[in-house]
Amino acid sequence: MISQDDVHRLAYLEEARELLADLEASLLELERTPDDADLLHKIFRAMHTIKGSGAMFGFDDIAAFTHDVETVFDRVRNGQLAVNRQLLDLSLHACDHIRALLEPKTDQDSAVAAQGRLLLDGFRAYAGDVEAGADQTQAGADRHAHAPADARTDQPRIFRLRITPHADMLITGNNPLHLLADVIDLGQCRLYPHVENVPSLAELDPESCCVWWDCVLRAAATSEAVADIFVFAEDSCDLAIDLLDDGSTADGELVHKRLGQILVERGDIAAGDLEAALSSQKRLGDILTGQGLVQPTQVASALAEQAAVRDLCQAKPERQDKTSSIRVAADKLDFLVDLVGELVIVQAQIRQAVEERGDVVMRSLAEHLERLSGSLRDSTLSIRMLPIGATFAKFRRLIRDLSAELGKDIELVTSGEETEFDKTVIERLGDPLVHLLRNSIDHGIERPEVRLAAGKPIIGRISLTAAHVGGEVVITVADDGGGLDAAAIRVKAEARGLIAPGADLSAKELYALIFQPGFSTAKAVTSISGRGVGMDVVKRAIDALRGSVEIDSEPGVGTSISVRLPLTLAIIDGLQVQVEGEYYVVPLTLVEECVELPREADGGRRRIINLRGEVAPVLRLRELFGIAGTAPVIEPVVVVKADGERIGIAVDRVVGEHQTVIKSLGRLYRDIGEFSGATIRGDGSMALILDVAALVRRAVGTEGAPSL
Amino acid sequence: MAEAATTNDNQYLTFTLEREFFALDIASVREVLELVNITRVPRTPDYIRGVINLRGRAVPVVDLKMKFGLGATERTVNTCIIIVEVCLDGEGTVLGALADSVQEVYEMETGQIEPPPRMGTPIRAEFIRGMGKTGDQFIIILDINKVFTSMELAGLAQTLGDAGPDAGEA
């Protein structure tokens, strides 16, 4: 049984990993736009949250480490330190380090800790280096000019804070009193709790927070420093900070004026409230004391009223924002998809049964059910769809690290981050894409001197795009490198006996050879030694996702590899075919047409089919699967296309379209090449789904052409 | 599963293949189904009869009799599919096993169970966990995990699919 503590820790781990991913993305972006203050703030906030929650859930090492990094970033944010490559390198490694700290404890701990110290030393060195110069100018600036609002200064300032915890603040684990204690620590502070929202004891929910505070703080701190106290709790409370006095004028006077004005401003929110505030202004003025501190009573009621109005205006949309997304465990979702899959099957069975009975009432009910289960299926599947952007962001880091390692300058251009994929597809697509990108970096993009000699820009460019095309999604990895060397591939393939010497192959067919197992692109194509990543692994992984890969390349200009994938893995449209008593399903997206193949005059069967002048081999399921019986006089042939090859599949009968819920055949059948899964027919029995790509390879392979 | 076996008080599901009595530890048995249509999967060993739809899941069905070399199971009114959960490579997998008939759930104390004889059994001794007895009738208690592990290996060797391990690790 998992304790509540563990649940929180798990939630923290998950949250921290997400924050780290964000952090990394922000850091990489910062590299391009080092002056982006928003970005710096975002980075700072992410670190702060990692630190704060880390300390809360007992990850003290993370909290301590992040604190030191954060300190450096605080100074970067204040303009005391400059953003440079050293900082980014360190920070990215810091991300890795935090990630390592998130892992369960192992005996590697001492090594990890050493790594952490090393990084912190690096940060210190960085801070020291830049500081020497920056500090002086900063100090000078402080002394001479009046400090700008955001710079640090020793002069005390006066802030007005309004802290309005959301009712659920306590439930989220934040304690407003701790936050207030932090505020008090900053300097002189007066707090005014507003308790008018507290219900009677009978109605009181001890877990909800009904109190809110106004606070006047006199402290030598920046408004950002004050805001930072609440960074960790910003989602669970509303915070308004006004700088009342920046220390340049005498306290009392200014505050007097400002408070009056502010009350008017508050009134501005609603016309009626304005009057209320104005009418109470006189009395307020009396009450305001020399220190600019306000006594509660009257003001409180005005404030409460105003707050109520503001709540009405602001809180509502905010709350809607919060409910607009919800975190759900992936396995719950998978279970839901399974259930919907079964529902679709039962629905198909009902439809079939109703058709047979011909009951009018039942028929209309069944149609209604069909519509409902259809939309239920669509919306359930759409829940599983995620944008691919997060995966792309991870690759940015990969490119940065790898290109630095190889001494190449490469930029990654991505587009189509918003393209949505099935969760499973995204998870299983990561590795093949990494393979492809590594290949582009390693073998595709030439060394800088080569690029210069070829008159190309020194910075190599790899573009990663995702887009919806019809019922599929296409991901393209393109580089502007040297391109594939068709002649070298041919030599290599002939040497390996993959093709006959002098075989007549198009460039595309030659390129496709690099997907053959053991065909090392490193040696054959660019002769750059390195990690020769087996492209066959990529091909297999894509095949497993029922996708296809296509290569386009032009020598000297670049290579582009397109991966086509189905939108979802769970449900496909299929064409049901029959051979004797057995039923099979062909994925409809791969079906080009159905034709009829009459028996030859001599009673023999042709093994090739003429499709308007194009010749395609015909595969007979009956022979392939050893099914007894004789074929009909006119055999229907389903023409399918995969990997650019077209073949015909001869069957006894084409039954029709069939919305297919794909069921895995399980471990026992994992090595069967001809089937990609099974589906359930209307009568509850199962039909096997043909793996068209494998069949094509088989058919084409027997013809002596390349591919297996 | 081991834990379940001890708490289930030595209960065994007995069934017949031909005239022989066999038994499975009740802990590994999920349910017993009447014989339904089995969808053949071509190009697989004969004793793997195919898959059935078990509430939306594709469950492979194995002909134990064929596996043990006792001939193919014929379809009769008594023919059943015993759904078992076995451990393949440390992963729980649901499989169906064809039986000529299912008898009863039978209780046997550990003391009543004898080690498998070295010879004279109708099936390979390694599949047998022990021998029980009901009246004069011997009951062969199967070690279901061993039966299916060896079957899987045999299945792999005979399968004519694509060479090489699957791309799952990619």
PDB file of C-alpha atoms in Angstrom, chain A residues 342 345 349 428 431-432 435 537-538 540-541 544 582-584 623-627 663-675 678 680-681 683-688 694 697-698 708, chain B residues 37 39-44 48-62 88-93 95 148 151-152 155-156 159-170:
ATOM      1  CA  GLU A 342     -14.992  -3.370 -26.163  1.00  0.00           C
ATOM      2  CA  ILE A 345     -17.229  -4.354 -30.509  1.00  0.00           C
ATOM      3  CA  GLN A 349     -22.534  -7.170 -32.521  1.00  0.00           C
ATOM      4  CA  ARG A 428       7.798   4.763 -29.081  1.00  0.00           C
ATOM      5  CA  ASP A 431      14.215   6.411 -30.061  1.00  0.00           C
ATOM      6  CA  PRO A 432      13.879   6.084 -33.835  1.00  0.00           C
ATOM      7  CA  HIS A 435      18.632   7.545 -34.364  1.00  0.00           C
ATOM      8  CA  VAL A 537      16.452  -0.580 -36.034  1.00  0.00           C
ATOM      9  CA  VAL A 538      14.683   2.605 -37.052  1.00  0.00           C
ATOM     10  CA  ARG A 540      11.707  -1.953 -37.414  1.00  0.00           C
ATOM     11  CA  ALA A 541      10.501   0.469 -34.803  1.00  0.00           C
ATOM     12  CA  ALA A 544       6.012  -1.801 -35.344  1.00  0.00           C
ATOM     13  CA  GLU A 582     -11.162 -17.760 -42.280  1.00  0.00           C
ATOM     14  CA  TYR A 583     -11.357 -14.003 -42.078  1.00  0.00           C
ATOM     15  CA  TYR A 584      -8.535 -11.521 -42.339  1.00  0.00           C
ATOM     16  CA  GLU A 623      -1.288 -20.877 -50.483  1.00  0.00           C
ATOM     17  CA  LEU A 624       0.595 -18.718 -48.049  1.00  0.00           C
ATOM     18  CA  PHE A 625      -1.443 -19.809 -45.062  1.00  0.00           C
ATOM     19  CA  GLY A 626      -1.974 -23.383 -46.183  1.00  0.00           C
ATOM     20  CA  ILE A 627      -5.751 -23.161 -46.359  1.00  0.00           C
ATOM     21  CA  LYS A 663      -5.819  -6.348 -30.206  1.00  0.00           C
ATOM     22  CA  SER A 664      -2.299  -7.488 -29.638  1.00  0.00           C
ATOM     23  CA  LEU A 665      -1.697 -11.148 -30.314  1.00  0.00           C
ATOM     24  CA  GLY A 666       0.491 -11.280 -27.269  1.00  0.00           C
ATOM     25  CA  ARG A 667       3.909 -12.662 -26.509  1.00  0.00           C
ATOM     26  CA  LEU A 668       3.300 -16.075 -27.913  1.00  0.00           C
ATOM     27  CA  TYR A 669       2.899 -14.711 -31.402  1.00  0.00           C
ATOM     28  CA  ARG A 670       5.355 -11.871 -31.213  1.00  0.00           C
ATOM     29  CA  ASP A 671       7.627 -13.253 -33.897  1.00  0.00           C
ATOM     30  CA  ILE A 672       4.997 -13.893 -36.488  1.00  0.00           C
ATOM     31  CA  GLY A 673       5.722 -11.682 -39.431  1.00  0.00           C
ATOM     32  CA  GLU A 674       2.453 -11.759 -41.316  1.00  0.00           C
ATOM     33  CA  PHE A 675       0.112 -10.344 -38.698  1.00  0.00           C
ATOM     34  CA  ALA A 678      -6.153  -9.360 -34.258  1.00  0.00           C
ATOM     35  CA  ILE A 680     -12.990  -8.988 -33.089  1.00  0.00           C
ATOM     36  CA  ARG A 681     -15.650  -9.624 -35.671  1.00  0.00           C
ATOM     37  CA  ASP A 683     -20.088 -12.424 -34.164  1.00  0.00           C
ATOM     38  CA  GLY A 684     -17.462 -12.312 -31.418  1.00  0.00           C
ATOM     39  CA  SER A 685     -14.869 -14.430 -33.166  1.00  0.00           C
ATOM     40  CA  MET A 686     -11.456 -13.064 -34.003  1.00  0.00           C
ATOM     41  CA  ALA A 687      -9.957 -12.091 -37.331  1.00  0.00           C
ATOM     42  CA  LEU A 688      -6.263 -11.567 -37.906  1.00  0.00           C
ATOM     43  CA  ALA A 694       5.705  -7.854 -44.196  1.00  0.00           C
ATOM     44  CA  ARG A 697       8.507  -7.801 -48.404  1.00  0.00           C
ATOM     45  CA  ARG A 698       7.743 -11.471 -48.751  1.00  0.00           C
ATOM     46  CA  LEU A 708      14.763  -9.044 -47.410  1.00  0.00           C
TER      47      LEU A 708
ATOM     48  CA  ASN B  37     -14.613 -20.811 -32.322  1.00  0.00           C
ATOM     49  CA  THR B  39      -9.322 -18.456 -35.040  1.00  0.00           C
ATOM     50  CA  ARG B  40      -6.389 -20.240 -36.566  1.00  0.00           C
ATOM     51  CA  VAL B  41      -3.150 -18.297 -36.876  1.00  0.00           C
ATOM     52  CA  PRO B  42      -1.412 -19.604 -39.977  1.00  0.00           C
ATOM     53  CA  ARG B  43       2.234 -20.591 -39.995  1.00  0.00           C
ATOM     54  CA  THR B  44       2.410 -21.451 -36.330  1.00  0.00           C
ATOM     55  CA  ILE B  48      -1.125 -23.681 -30.907  1.00  0.00           C
ATOM     56  CA  ARG B  49      -4.657 -23.855 -32.161  1.00  0.00           C
ATOM     57  CA  GLY B  50      -5.175 -20.129 -32.581  1.00  0.00           C
ATOM     58  CA  VAL B  51      -6.742 -17.274 -30.678  1.00  0.00           C
ATOM     59  CA  ILE B  52     -10.099 -16.731 -29.053  1.00  0.00           C
ATOM     60  CA  ASN B  53     -11.818 -13.559 -27.997  1.00  0.00           C
ATOM     61  CA  LEU B  54     -11.869 -13.472 -24.225  1.00  0.00           C
ATOM     62  CA  ARG B  55     -13.879 -10.377 -23.404  1.00  0.00           C
ATOM     63  CA  GLY B  56     -12.050  -8.319 -25.964  1.00  0.00           C
ATOM     64  CA  ARG B  57      -8.625  -9.835 -25.555  1.00  0.00           C
ATOM     65  CA  ALA B  58      -6.909 -12.140 -27.967  1.00  0.00           C
ATOM     66  CA  VAL B  59      -5.997 -15.219 -25.970  1.00  0.00           C
ATOM     67  CA  PRO B  60      -3.940 -17.987 -27.586  1.00  0.00           C
ATOM     68  CA  VAL B  61      -5.286 -21.498 -27.156  1.00  0.00           C
ATOM     69  CA  VAL B  62      -2.980 -24.465 -26.889  1.00  0.00           C
ATOM     70  CA  LEU B  88       6.533 -16.412 -19.451  1.00  0.00           C
ATOM     71  CA  ASP B  89       9.942 -14.825 -18.955  1.00  0.00           C
ATOM     72  CA  GLY B  90       8.780 -13.306 -15.717  1.00  0.00           C
ATOM     73  CA  GLU B  91       5.676 -11.791 -17.268  1.00  0.00           C
ATOM     74  CA  GLY B  92       2.164 -12.976 -16.555  1.00  0.00           C
ATOM     75  CA  THR B  93       0.432 -14.174 -19.700  1.00  0.00           C
ATOM     76  CA  LEU B  95      -3.415 -18.645 -22.224  1.00  0.00           C
ATOM     77  CA  PHE B 148       4.357 -23.306 -21.607  1.00  0.00           C
ATOM     78  CA  MET B 151       6.257 -24.643 -25.720  1.00  0.00           C
ATOM     79  CA  GLU B 152       7.175 -21.061 -26.344  1.00  0.00           C
ATOM     80  CA  GLY B 155       7.119 -22.234 -31.048  1.00  0.00           C
ATOM     81  CA  LEU B 156       9.845 -19.747 -31.705  1.00  0.00           C
ATOM     82  CA  THR B 159       7.777 -19.982 -36.546  1.00  0.00           C
ATOM     83  CA  LEU B 160       8.602 -18.919 -40.039  1.00  0.00           C
ATOM     84  CA  GLY B 161       8.228 -15.219 -39.439  1.00  0.00           C
ATOM     85  CA  ASP B 162      10.842 -12.556 -39.899  1.00  0.00           C
ATOM     86  CA  ALA B 163      14.221 -13.589 -38.648  1.00  0.00           C
ATOM     87  CA  GLY B 164      15.773 -11.960 -35.635  1.00  0.00           C
ATOM     88  CA  PRO B 165      14.359 -10.612 -32.422  1.00  0.00           C
ATOM     89  CA  ASP B 166      11.524  -8.164 -32.640  1.00  0.00           C
ATOM     90  CA  ALA B 167      12.159  -4.463 -32.655  1.00  0.00           C
ATOM     91  CA  GLY B 168      10.554  -3.948 -29.305  1.00  0.00           C
ATOM     92  CA  GLU B 169      13.728  -2.658 -27.766  1.00  0.00           C
ATOM     93  CA  ALA B 170      14.220   0.028 -30.387  1.00  0.00           C
TER      94      ALA B 170
END
